[in-house]
Amino acid sequence: MQIGHNRKMTGAQCIADMLKGYDVSHVFHVPAVMRSAFAEMERRTDIKRLHVHGEKAAAYMADGYARASGKPGICGAQVIGALNLAAGLRDAWLAHSPVIAITGGRDPKTKFRKVYQEVDDVPAFEPVTKFNATVDDVARLPDMIRQAFRVATTGTPGPVHLQFRGNEGQLDAEEADMEPLVEPQFARVPPFRPAPDEASIAAALRILQDAARPVIVAGGGVRSSGAAAELVALAQALQIPVATSLNGKDSIPGNHPLSVGVAGTYSRESANRVVNAADLVCFIGSETGGMTTHFWAVPKIGTPAIQIDIDPQALGRNYPLAAAVNGDAKVTLERMLKLADRGSASKRQSWIAEAQKICGDWRSKYKEALTSDAVPMRPERLCHELSKHVPDDAVVVVDTGHAGMWMGGMFDLTSPRQSYMRSAGHLGWAFPAGLGAKCAVPERPVVTFTGDAGFWYHIAEVETAARWGINAVTVVNNNGGGNQSKRGFDRVYGGKQTDKARELWTFSKMNFARLAEDMGALGIRVENASAFPAALAQALAANRPAVIDVVTDIEALAPTAVS
Ligand SMILES: Cc1ncc(C[n+]2csc(CCOP(=O)(O)OP(=O)(O)O)c2C)c(N)n1
Ligand SMILES: [Mg+2]
């Protein structure tokens, strides 16, 4: 398309052409918003317009789509659903996921007249967006849509909100002279790969190579930069153990000899032990936030540190730095690899042996639980079965709470082609996010892991998955309650929970396989560990969405972090 070729068109035509131009394949929404634009999308494009059951689920689907593909995920709601949608952006905000939310909003003609369903929604989007704006004139659609994609994808990615005038965004039905120009560069993360200055790279490399016991902590910035291969290559060249954050778990396969596991709070003991035994920590694409550092105890503040990040404001936020490198993770690691002194690796032989012994000790400690035949099943065994049987090009999507703890700690990725995406804290995120991921990468298997409390949140979307043929596999760790809460209630009830206490965190026993079948999905109930591999194979081969309902032990508690 050429610049300066305005022509008369409707907002709806402009939106449809631009979203197509940005390579958007799906839009997730609850009616009614952008009705005209959705009709134009049907006429002018092959964009799928998924009508779903709730705005929060729509936002989570867009988020899962974005994290699986790197392309902004688009979701929408009319004015009355706007805050439900805003609530769903909270995880995308915490996880730095590029989601673009479009809502209907106030019309100057009816403002302040107690018009039906209206409040001023814009302020509520402020804490969960990088850019939060109104489009009041149809002629502004082209530049505002471009700005939305630009902001969502650049620097540290994140959500954007555009409110279109009219409770249903009816501004899209108006006409103006417009040019639906797109900038394909901003259709996907990362649009730029800023290279750090050479002096900062040299300083960081010198410190890393001098260290006898360094460790790398790789975060979500490695996954959004697509820098996993470069990270593993540098770790190998210099012989440095790699821990990851939960968000960066797919930076290195769990079965790699240099992988020590996920560090922090929802973590694996070996990772925390290695990080705390290190004499230098190199953070790459990590916020150094509370979860990754177990609230700044892993590593302890004062441990010598270096940091690489695309966001200069992240550098040194929590750990004073011996060297700070500002740039894209992939180009930085490529450059470091080129300059690396491989001869320096030999002095780390004993450190690598120590790290591997710590990992071996972890495996021995948990071997019994990971291979347990107990009925009801142990969640550790379920994670172990997933490590063994998830396909090597799968996208693994994981909820928070115990789901995050079990899978963060006990599950291993076994191939660099696998992806791992996790809830940044919101229970119920994973199931719809897994559906969004499947929309983004339909050719790849998607396996979601959630607890039963997590699954209940958006269970209606099983019907959406069946209606749209979104053939993701959802594994429900079904223990009949939100048992991550058990410890806390044990504490307030002095260690002796009564039946009344259990009312606070347990549910009725449910057969999710049967519910799933009723909604058009394949449902499989697993009550015995030995039945799981065949169930997973059947679910992956089914030509419809599948729910594997795994009955697990309500007394099983995930190990807490060591520091
Ligand atoms: C939106 C939201 N509300 C509440 C919580 C607190 N929370 C964390 S885990 C959990 C219970 C999880 O239950 P379930 O998904 O069944 O997993 P389980 O602990 O039983 O394995 C709750 C309520 C949260 N993380 N997010
Ligand atoms: Mg549960």
Coordinates of C-alpha atoms and ligand atoms in Angstrom, one line a residue:
M1 CA 0.0 0.0 0.0
Q2 CA 1.1 3.5 -0.7
I3 CA 1.1 6.5 1.5
G4 CA -1.2 9.4 0.7
H5 CA -3.8 7.4 -1.2
N6 CA -6.8 8.3 0.9
R7 CA -10.1 7.0 -0.4
K8 CA -13.7 7.1 0.9
M9 CA -14.4 4.1 3.0
T10 CA -16.2 3.1 6.2
G11 CA -14.4 2.6 9.5
A12 CA -15.5 -1.1 9.3
Q13 CA -13.8 -1.5 5.9
C14 CA -10.7 0.2 7.2
I15 CA -10.5 -2.0 10.4
A16 CA -11.0 -5.2 8.4
D17 CA -8.3 -4.3 5.8
M18 CA -5.9 -3.2 8.5
L19 CA -6.3 -6.2 10.7
K20 CA -5.8 -8.4 7.7
G21 CA -2.7 -6.4 6.8
Y22 CA -1.4 -7.0 10.2
D23 CA -1.8 -10.8 9.7
V24 CA -4.5 -11.1 12.3
S25 CA -6.2 -14.5 11.9
H26 CA -8.7 -14.4 14.9
V27 CA -10.6 -11.9 16.9
F28 CA -12.1 -12.9 20.3
H29 CA -15.2 -11.1 21.4
V30 CA -18.6 -11.0 23.2
P31 CA -21.2 -9.1 21.2
A32 CA -21.9 -6.5 20.5
V33 CA -18.9 -4.4 19.4
M34 CA -17.7 -3.5 15.9
R35 CA -20.7 -5.2 14.3
S36 CA -20.0 -3.5 11.0
A37 CA -16.4 -4.3 11.1
F38 CA -17.1 -8.0 11.8
A39 CA -19.5 -8.1 8.8
E40 CA -16.7 -6.5 6.6
M41 CA -14.2 -9.0 7.9
E42 CA -16.5 -11.7 6.5
R43 CA -16.8 -10.0 3.2
R44 CA -13.2 -8.9 2.7
T45 CA -11.0 -11.3 4.7
D46 CA -10.7 -14.8 6.2
I47 CA -10.4 -13.5 9.7
K48 CA -12.2 -15.7 12.2
R49 CA -14.5 -13.8 14.6
L50 CA -14.9 -15.9 17.6
H51 CA -18.0 -15.3 19.6
V52 CA -17.2 -16.6 23.1
H53 CA -19.0 -16.8 26.5
G54 CA -17.2 -14.1 28.6
E55 CA -15.1 -11.0 28.1
K56 CA -12.4 -12.2 30.5
A57 CA -12.0 -15.4 28.6
A58 CA -11.9 -13.4 25.3
A59 CA -8.9 -11.4 26.7
Y60 CA -7.2 -14.6 27.9
M61 CA -7.7 -16.2 24.5
A62 CA -6.2 -13.2 22.8
D63 CA -3.3 -13.4 25.3
G64 CA -2.7 -17.1 24.6
Y65 CA -2.8 -16.3 20.9
A66 CA -0.2 -13.6 21.4
R67 CA 2.1 -15.6 23.6
A68 CA 2.0 -18.6 21.2
S69 CA 2.6 -16.6 18.0
G70 CA 4.3 -13.3 19.0
K71 CA 1.5 -11.6 17.1
P72 CA -0.8 -9.2 18.9
G73 CA -4.0 -10.9 20.1
I74 CA -7.2 -8.9 19.5
C75 CA -10.3 -9.0 21.8
G76 CA -13.4 -6.9 22.0
A77 CA -16.4 -6.0 24.1
Q78 CA -19.3 -3.5 24.1
V79 CA -19.4 -0.9 26.8
I80 CA -21.1 -3.0 29.4
G81 CA -18.4 -5.7 29.1
A82 CA -15.5 -3.4 29.0
L83 CA -14.4 -3.9 32.6
N84 CA -14.7 -7.6 32.3
L85 CA -12.3 -7.3 29.4
A86 CA -10.0 -5.0 31.4
A87 CA -9.8 -7.7 34.1
G88 CA -8.6 -10.1 31.5
L89 CA -5.8 -7.9 30.5
R90 CA -4.2 -8.0 33.9
D91 CA -2.3 -11.3 33.2
A92 CA -1.2 -10.0 29.8
W93 CA 0.1 -6.9 31.5
L94 CA 2.0 -8.9 34.1
A95 CA 3.4 -11.3 31.5
H96 CA 4.2 -8.5 28.9
S97 CA 2.0 -10.0 26.3
P98 CA 0.9 -7.9 23.3
V99 CA -2.9 -7.9 23.5
I100 CA -5.0 -5.2 21.8
A101 CA -8.4 -4.7 23.5
I102 CA -11.2 -2.8 21.6
T103 CA -14.3 -1.6 23.4
G104 CA -17.3 0.4 22.7
G105 CA -17.5 3.6 24.7
R106 CA -19.0 7.0 25.4
D107 CA -20.6 9.2 22.8
P108 CA -20.4 12.9 23.4
K109 CA -24.1 13.2 22.5
T110 CA -25.2 11.2 25.5
K111 CA -22.5 11.6 28.1
F112 CA -23.6 12.5 31.6
R113 CA -27.3 11.7 30.8
K114 CA -27.5 8.4 32.6
V115 CA -27.4 6.6 29.3
Y116 CA -27.9 2.8 29.5
Q117 CA -25.1 0.7 30.7
E118 CA -22.4 3.4 30.7
V119 CA -19.6 4.3 33.1
D120 CA -16.3 5.9 32.2
D121 CA -14.3 2.7 31.6
V122 CA -11.1 4.3 30.3
P123 CA -9.4 4.9 33.7
A124 CA -9.8 1.2 34.6
F125 CA -7.6 0.2 31.6
E126 CA -4.8 2.5 32.8
P127 CA -3.0 0.2 35.2
V128 CA -3.1 -2.8 32.7
T129 CA -2.1 -1.1 29.4
K130 CA 0.9 0.5 27.8
F131 CA -1.4 2.7 25.8
N132 CA -5.0 3.5 26.6
A133 CA -6.8 5.8 24.2
T134 CA -10.1 6.8 22.7
V135 CA -10.9 7.0 19.0
D136 CA -13.6 9.7 18.7
D137 CA -13.4 10.4 15.0
V138 CA -13.6 7.7 12.3
A139 CA -10.8 9.3 10.3
R140 CA -8.4 8.6 13.2
L141 CA -8.8 4.8 12.9
P142 CA -5.7 4.3 10.6
D143 CA -3.2 6.1 12.8
M144 CA -4.6 4.9 16.1
I145 CA -4.6 1.2 14.9
R146 CA -1.0 1.6 13.8
Q147 CA -0.1 3.1 17.1
A148 CA -1.8 0.3 18.9
F149 CA 0.3 -2.3 17.1
R150 CA 3.4 -0.2 17.5
V151 CA 3.0 0.1 21.3
A152 CA 1.9 -3.5 21.9
T153 CA 5.0 -4.9 20.1
T154 CA 7.9 -2.6 20.8
G155 CA 10.3 -2.5 23.7
T156 CA 8.9 -4.7 26.5
P157 CA 5.6 -5.8 24.8
G158 CA 2.3 -5.3 26.5
P159 CA -1.5 -4.7 26.2
V160 CA -3.2 -1.7 24.6
H161 CA -6.8 -0.5 24.8
L162 CA -8.7 1.5 22.2
Q163 CA -12.2 2.7 23.0
F164 CA -14.2 3.4 19.9
R165 CA -17.0 6.0 20.1
G166 CA -20.5 4.5 20.6
N167 CA -21.5 1.9 23.1
E168 CA -20.9 -0.8 20.5
G169 CA -18.2 1.1 18.8
Q170 CA -20.6 2.2 16.0
L171 CA -18.1 4.7 14.9
D172 CA -17.0 1.9 12.5
A173 CA -20.2 2.4 10.4
E174 CA -19.2 6.0 9.5
E175 CA -17.3 7.1 6.4
A176 CA -14.2 9.1 5.9
D177 CA -11.3 9.6 3.5
M178 CA -8.8 7.1 4.8
E179 CA -5.8 5.0 3.9
P180 CA -5.7 1.6 5.6
L181 CA -1.9 1.6 5.6
V182 CA -0.2 -1.0 7.8
E183 CA 3.4 -1.4 9.0
P184 CA 4.0 -5.1 8.8
Q185 CA 7.1 -4.7 11.0
F186 CA 4.8 -4.2 14.0
A187 CA 2.7 -7.3 13.2
R188 CA 4.9 -9.4 15.5
V189 CA 7.3 -9.3 18.4
P190 CA 10.0 -8.1 18.2
P191 CA 9.8 -5.4 15.6
F192 CA 13.3 -4.1 16.4
R193 CA 16.4 -5.9 17.7
P194 CA 18.4 -3.0 19.3
A195 CA 22.1 -4.0 19.6
P196 CA 23.8 -3.0 22.9
D197 CA 26.9 -0.9 22.8
E198 CA 30.1 -2.9 22.4
A199 CA 31.7 -1.7 25.6
S200 CA 28.8 -3.0 27.7
I201 CA 29.0 -6.4 26.0
A202 CA 32.7 -6.6 26.6
A203 CA 32.3 -5.6 30.3
A204 CA 29.6 -8.2 30.9
L205 CA 31.5 -11.0 29.1
R206 CA 34.7 -10.3 31.0
I207 CA 32.8 -10.6 34.3
L208 CA 31.0 -13.7 33.2
Q209 CA 34.2 -15.4 32.0
D210 CA 36.1 -14.5 35.2
A211 CA 33.5 -16.0 37.4
A212 CA 34.2 -19.5 38.7
R213 CA 30.6 -20.3 39.8
P214 CA 28.3 -18.2 37.6
V215 CA 24.6 -19.0 36.8
I216 CA 22.3 -17.6 34.2
V217 CA 18.7 -16.8 35.1
A218 CA 16.7 -16.6 31.9
G219 CA 13.3 -14.9 31.9
G220 CA 10.4 -14.2 29.6
G221 CA 12.5 -11.7 27.6
V222 CA 14.4 -14.7 26.1
R223 CA 11.1 -16.2 24.8
S224 CA 9.8 -12.9 23.4
S225 CA 13.1 -12.3 21.7
G226 CA 13.2 -15.9 20.4
A227 CA 16.7 -16.2 21.9
A228 CA 16.6 -19.7 23.4
A229 CA 19.1 -21.2 20.9
E230 CA 21.6 -18.4 21.4
L231 CA 21.2 -18.7 25.2
V232 CA 21.9 -22.4 25.2
A233 CA 24.8 -22.0 22.8
L234 CA 26.4 -19.4 25.1
A235 CA 25.8 -21.5 28.2
Q236 CA 27.5 -24.4 26.4
A237 CA 30.4 -22.4 25.1
L238 CA 31.2 -21.0 28.5
Q239 CA 29.9 -23.9 30.6
I240 CA 27.4 -22.0 32.7
P241 CA 24.3 -23.6 34.4
V242 CA 21.0 -22.1 33.4
A243 CA 18.0 -21.5 35.7
T244 CA 14.9 -19.9 34.3
S245 CA 12.0 -17.9 35.6
L246 CA 8.6 -19.6 35.3
N247 CA 7.9 -17.3 32.3
G248 CA 11.2 -18.3 30.7
K249 CA 10.9 -22.0 31.3
D250 CA 11.1 -22.8 27.6
S251 CA 14.5 -21.0 27.3
I252 CA 16.2 -24.4 27.7
P253 CA 14.8 -27.9 27.7
G254 CA 14.7 -29.4 31.2
N255 CA 16.7 -32.5 30.1
H256 CA 19.7 -30.3 28.9
P257 CA 22.8 -31.1 31.1
L258 CA 23.1 -27.4 31.9
S259 CA 19.5 -26.9 32.9
V260 CA 19.0 -26.7 36.7
G261 CA 15.2 -25.9 36.6
V262 CA 12.9 -23.0 37.5
A263 CA 14.2 -20.7 40.2
G264 CA 12.1 -18.6 42.6
T265 CA 8.9 -19.3 44.4
Y266 CA 7.0 -21.7 42.0
S267 CA 10.3 -23.5 41.5
R268 CA 12.5 -26.6 41.6
E269 CA 14.7 -27.0 44.7
S270 CA 17.8 -27.6 42.5
A271 CA 17.5 -24.3 40.7
N272 CA 17.3 -22.3 44.0
R273 CA 20.2 -24.2 45.4
V274 CA 22.4 -23.6 42.4
V275 CA 21.5 -19.9 42.2
N276 CA 22.3 -19.5 45.9
A277 CA 25.6 -21.2 45.5
A278 CA 26.7 -19.1 42.6
D279 CA 29.3 -16.3 42.8
L280 CA 27.7 -14.4 39.9
V281 CA 24.1 -14.2 38.6
C282 CA 23.5 -13.2 35.0
F283 CA 19.9 -12.2 34.5
I284 CA 18.7 -12.2 30.9
G285 CA 15.3 -10.8 29.9
S286 CA 14.1 -11.0 33.6
E287 CA 12.3 -8.4 35.7
T288 CA 14.1 -9.9 38.7
G289 CA 10.7 -9.8 40.3
G290 CA 9.4 -11.4 43.5
M291 CA 8.4 -14.8 41.9
T292 CA 11.6 -15.4 40.1
T293 CA 13.8 -14.5 43.0
H294 CA 11.6 -15.9 45.8
F295 CA 11.1 -12.4 47.0
W296 CA 14.8 -11.4 46.6
A297 CA 16.1 -14.3 48.6
V298 CA 17.3 -16.3 45.5
P299 CA 19.8 -14.9 44.9
K300 CA 20.3 -12.8 48.0
I301 CA 20.6 -9.1 47.3
G302 CA 24.3 -8.3 47.3
T303 CA 25.2 -11.3 45.2
P304 CA 27.3 -10.0 42.3
A305 CA 25.0 -9.7 39.2
I306 CA 25.0 -8.7 35.6
Q307 CA 21.8 -8.1 33.6
I308 CA 20.8 -8.0 29.9
D309 CA 17.4 -6.4 29.1
I310 CA 15.7 -4.5 26.3
D311 CA 14.2 -2.1 28.8
P312 CA 16.9 0.1 30.3
Q313 CA 14.6 0.8 33.3
A314 CA 14.8 -2.9 34.3
L315 CA 18.5 -2.9 34.6
G316 CA 19.6 -3.0 38.3
R317 CA 16.1 -2.5 39.6
N318 CA 16.5 -5.1 42.4
Y319 CA 20.1 -6.2 42.2
P320 CA 23.0 -3.7 42.0
L321 CA 24.9 -4.6 38.8
A322 CA 28.5 -5.1 38.0
A323 CA 27.6 -4.7 34.3
A324 CA 24.3 -3.7 32.6
V325 CA 23.6 -4.4 29.0
N326 CA 20.7 -2.8 27.2
G327 CA 19.6 -4.6 24.1
D328 CA 17.6 -7.4 22.5
A329 CA 18.4 -10.7 24.0
K330 CA 19.0 -12.6 20.7
V331 CA 21.5 -10.0 19.2
T332 CA 23.2 -9.6 22.5
L333 CA 23.7 -13.3 23.0
E334 CA 24.8 -13.8 19.4
R335 CA 27.4 -11.1 19.8
M336 CA 28.6 -12.6 23.2
L337 CA 28.9 -16.0 21.6
K338 CA 31.1 -14.5 18.8
L339 CA 33.4 -12.8 21.3
A340 CA 33.4 -15.6 23.9
D341 CA 36.6 -17.1 25.2
R342 CA 35.8 -20.8 25.2
G343 CA 39.1 -21.5 27.0
S344 CA 37.6 -19.9 30.1
A345 CA 35.1 -22.8 30.4
S346 CA 37.6 -25.3 31.8
K347 CA 37.8 -23.5 35.2
R348 CA 34.1 -24.2 35.7
Q349 CA 34.3 -28.0 35.5
S350 CA 34.0 -28.5 39.2
W351 CA 31.1 -26.0 39.4
I352 CA 29.2 -27.8 36.7
A353 CA 29.8 -31.1 38.5
E354 CA 28.4 -29.5 41.7
A355 CA 25.4 -28.1 39.9
Q356 CA 24.7 -31.5 38.3
K357 CA 25.0 -33.2 41.6
I358 CA 22.4 -30.8 43.1
C359 CA 20.1 -31.7 40.1
G360 CA 20.8 -35.4 40.6
D361 CA 20.0 -35.1 44.3
W362 CA 16.7 -33.5 43.4
R363 CA 15.8 -36.3 41.0
S364 CA 16.6 -38.9 43.7
K365 CA 14.5 -37.0 46.3
Y366 CA 11.4 -36.9 44.1
K367 CA 11.8 -40.2 42.2
E368 CA 9.3 -42.0 44.4
A369 CA 6.6 -39.3 43.9
L370 CA 7.3 -38.8 40.2
T371 CA 6.8 -42.6 39.6
S372 CA 4.2 -43.3 42.3
D373 CA 1.4 -45.7 41.4
A374 CA -0.8 -44.3 44.1
V375 CA -4.6 -44.0 43.6
P376 CA -5.9 -41.3 43.7
M377 CA -3.0 -40.2 41.5
R378 CA -0.1 -38.0 42.7
P379 CA 0.2 -34.7 40.8
E380 CA 4.0 -35.4 40.6
R381 CA 3.3 -38.5 38.6
L382 CA 0.9 -36.6 36.3
C383 CA 3.7 -34.1 35.6
H384 CA 6.2 -36.9 35.0
E385 CA 3.8 -38.6 32.5
L386 CA 3.4 -35.2 30.7
S387 CA 7.3 -34.9 30.5
K388 CA 7.4 -38.3 28.9
H389 CA 4.5 -38.0 26.5
V390 CA 3.9 -34.4 25.5
P391 CA 4.8 -34.2 21.7
D392 CA 8.1 -32.6 20.9
D393 CA 6.5 -29.6 19.1
A394 CA 3.8 -29.0 21.7
V395 CA 2.8 -25.8 23.3
V396 CA 2.3 -26.4 27.0
V397 CA 0.0 -23.9 28.8
V398 CA -0.2 -23.9 32.6
D399 CA -2.4 -22.3 35.1
T400 CA -1.3 -20.6 38.4
G401 CA -1.4 -21.8 42.0
H402 CA -0.6 -25.4 42.5
A403 CA -0.7 -25.9 38.7
G404 CA 2.2 -23.5 38.4
M405 CA 4.0 -25.1 41.3
W406 CA 3.6 -28.7 40.1
M407 CA 4.4 -28.0 36.5
G408 CA 7.1 -25.4 37.1
G409 CA 8.9 -27.8 39.5
M410 CA 8.1 -31.3 38.4
F411 CA 7.6 -31.1 34.6
D412 CA 10.5 -31.1 32.1
L413 CA 10.4 -29.8 28.5
T414 CA 12.3 -32.3 26.4
S415 CA 12.8 -30.5 23.1
P416 CA 13.8 -27.0 22.0
R417 CA 10.7 -27.1 19.7
Q418 CA 8.3 -27.1 22.7
S419 CA 6.9 -23.9 24.1
Y420 CA 5.8 -23.3 27.7
M421 CA 3.4 -20.5 28.7
R422 CA 2.1 -19.9 32.2
S423 CA -0.5 -17.8 34.0
A424 CA 1.3 -14.8 35.5
G425 CA -1.0 -15.2 38.6
H426 CA -4.6 -15.4 37.6
L427 CA -6.4 -18.6 38.4
G428 CA -8.5 -19.7 35.4
W429 CA -6.2 -18.2 32.7
A430 CA -4.8 -21.4 31.2
F431 CA -7.9 -23.0 29.7
P432 CA -8.9 -20.1 27.5
A433 CA -5.3 -19.1 26.9
G434 CA -4.7 -22.7 25.6
L435 CA -7.6 -22.2 23.2
G436 CA -6.2 -18.9 22.0
A437 CA -2.8 -20.6 21.5
K438 CA -4.3 -23.4 19.4
C439 CA -6.0 -20.7 17.2
A440 CA -2.6 -19.1 16.7
V441 CA -0.6 -22.3 15.9
P442 CA -3.3 -24.9 14.8
E443 CA -0.6 -27.2 13.4
R444 CA 1.0 -27.7 16.8
P445 CA -0.4 -29.8 19.7
V446 CA -1.5 -27.6 22.6
V447 CA -1.6 -29.3 26.0
T448 CA -3.1 -27.2 28.9
F449 CA -2.6 -28.1 32.6
T450 CA -5.1 -26.7 35.1
G451 CA -6.5 -27.5 38.5
D452 CA -10.3 -28.0 38.8
A453 CA -10.8 -24.6 40.4
G454 CA -8.9 -23.1 37.5
F455 CA -11.0 -25.0 35.0
W456 CA -14.4 -24.0 36.6
Y457 CA -13.8 -20.3 35.8
H458 CA -14.3 -20.5 32.1
I459 CA -15.7 -24.0 31.6
A460 CA -18.4 -22.6 29.3
E461 CA -15.6 -22.1 26.7
V462 CA -15.6 -25.9 26.1
E463 CA -18.6 -25.2 24.0
T464 CA -16.7 -22.4 22.1
A465 CA -13.9 -24.8 21.5
A466 CA -16.3 -27.5 20.1
R467 CA -18.2 -24.9 18.0
W468 CA -15.0 -23.5 16.4
G469 CA -13.1 -26.8 16.2
I470 CA -10.3 -25.6 18.5
N471 CA -8.7 -28.9 19.2
A472 CA -6.6 -28.2 22.2
V473 CA -6.1 -30.8 24.9
T474 CA -6.9 -29.8 28.5
V475 CA -5.6 -31.9 31.4
V476 CA -7.5 -31.2 34.6
N477 CA -5.7 -32.0 37.8
N478 CA -9.0 -32.7 39.5
N479 CA -8.8 -33.0 43.3
G480 CA -12.2 -31.6 44.1
G481 CA -11.0 -28.3 45.5
G482 CA -8.6 -25.5 45.5
N483 CA -6.1 -27.4 47.5
Q484 CA -3.3 -24.9 47.3
S485 CA -5.4 -23.0 49.9
K486 CA -5.2 -26.0 52.3
R487 CA -1.9 -24.9 53.9
G488 CA -3.3 -21.5 54.7
F489 CA -6.5 -22.8 56.2
D490 CA -4.5 -25.4 58.2
R491 CA -2.6 -22.5 59.6
V492 CA -5.6 -20.4 60.7
Y493 CA -7.4 -23.5 62.1
G494 CA -4.3 -24.4 64.2
G495 CA -3.5 -27.4 62.1
K496 CA -6.9 -29.1 62.6
Q497 CA -9.3 -28.4 59.8
T498 CA -13.0 -29.0 60.5
D499 CA -15.6 -29.8 57.9
K500 CA -16.6 -26.1 58.2
A501 CA -13.0 -25.1 57.4
R502 CA -13.0 -27.3 54.3
E503 CA -16.1 -25.5 53.0
L504 CA -13.8 -22.6 52.3
W505 CA -11.7 -24.3 49.7
T506 CA -13.4 -27.6 48.5
F507 CA -16.0 -28.2 45.8
S508 CA -18.4 -30.9 44.9
K509 CA -16.8 -33.9 43.2
M510 CA -17.2 -33.5 39.5
N511 CA -16.8 -35.6 36.4
F512 CA -15.4 -33.1 33.9
A513 CA -15.1 -35.7 31.2
R514 CA -18.8 -36.1 31.2
L515 CA -19.5 -32.3 31.2
A516 CA -17.0 -31.9 28.3
E517 CA -18.8 -34.6 26.3
D518 CA -22.1 -32.9 26.8
M519 CA -20.6 -29.7 25.4
G520 CA -19.2 -31.4 22.3
A521 CA -15.7 -32.2 23.3
L522 CA -14.0 -35.6 23.9
G523 CA -14.0 -36.3 27.6
I524 CA -11.7 -38.9 29.2
R525 CA -11.6 -39.7 32.9
V526 CA -8.3 -41.1 34.2
E527 CA -8.2 -42.6 37.7
N528 CA -5.0 -44.5 37.4
A529 CA -1.6 -43.4 36.3
S530 CA -1.1 -46.2 34.0
A531 CA -4.1 -45.1 31.9
F532 CA -2.7 -41.6 31.3
P533 CA -0.4 -42.2 28.2
A534 CA -3.2 -43.8 26.2
A535 CA -5.6 -41.1 27.2
L536 CA -3.2 -38.4 26.1
A537 CA -2.6 -40.1 22.8
Q538 CA -6.3 -40.5 22.2
A539 CA -6.9 -36.8 23.1
L540 CA -4.2 -35.6 20.8
A541 CA -5.5 -37.7 17.9
A542 CA -9.2 -36.7 18.4
N543 CA -10.6 -34.4 15.8
R544 CA -12.2 -32.3 18.5
P545 CA -11.2 -30.5 21.7
A546 CA -10.4 -32.9 24.5
V547 CA -10.6 -32.7 28.3
I548 CA -8.7 -35.3 30.3
D549 CA -10.1 -35.4 33.8
V550 CA -7.5 -36.8 36.1
V551 CA -8.6 -37.7 39.6
T552 CA -5.8 -36.8 42.0
D553 CA -5.1 -36.7 45.7
I554 CA -6.6 -33.8 47.5
E555 CA -4.0 -34.1 50.3
A556 CA -1.1 -33.7 47.9
L557 CA 0.7 -30.4 48.6
A558 CA 3.5 -29.1 46.3
P559 CA 6.8 -28.5 48.0
T560 CA 7.5 -24.9 49.0
A561 CA 10.5 -23.0 47.8
V562 CA 13.9 -23.4 49.4
S563 CA 16.2 -20.4 49.9
Ligands
LIG1 C1 -8.0 -14.6 40.1 C2 -7.4 -15.4 41.2 N1 -8.2 -15.6 42.3 C3 -7.7 -16.3 43.4 C4 -6.4 -16.8 43.3 C5 -5.8 -17.6 44.5 N2 -5.7 -19.0 44.3 C6 -4.5 -19.5 43.9 S1 -4.5 -21.1 43.7 C7 -6.1 -21.2 44.1 C8 -6.8 -22.6 44.2 C9 -6.4 -23.4 43.0 O1 -7.2 -24.6 42.9 P1 -7.1 -25.6 41.7 O2 -7.1 -24.8 40.4 O3 -8.2 -26.6 41.8 O4 -5.7 -26.2 41.9 P2 -5.2 -27.1 43.2 O5 -4.6 -26.1 44.1 O6 -6.4 -27.8 43.7 O7 -4.2 -28.0 42.6 C10 -6.6 -20.0 44.4 C11 -8.0 -19.7 44.8 C12 -5.7 -16.6 42.1 N3 -4.4 -17.0 41.9 N4 -6.2 -15.9 41.1
MG2 MG -8.0 -28.4 42.7

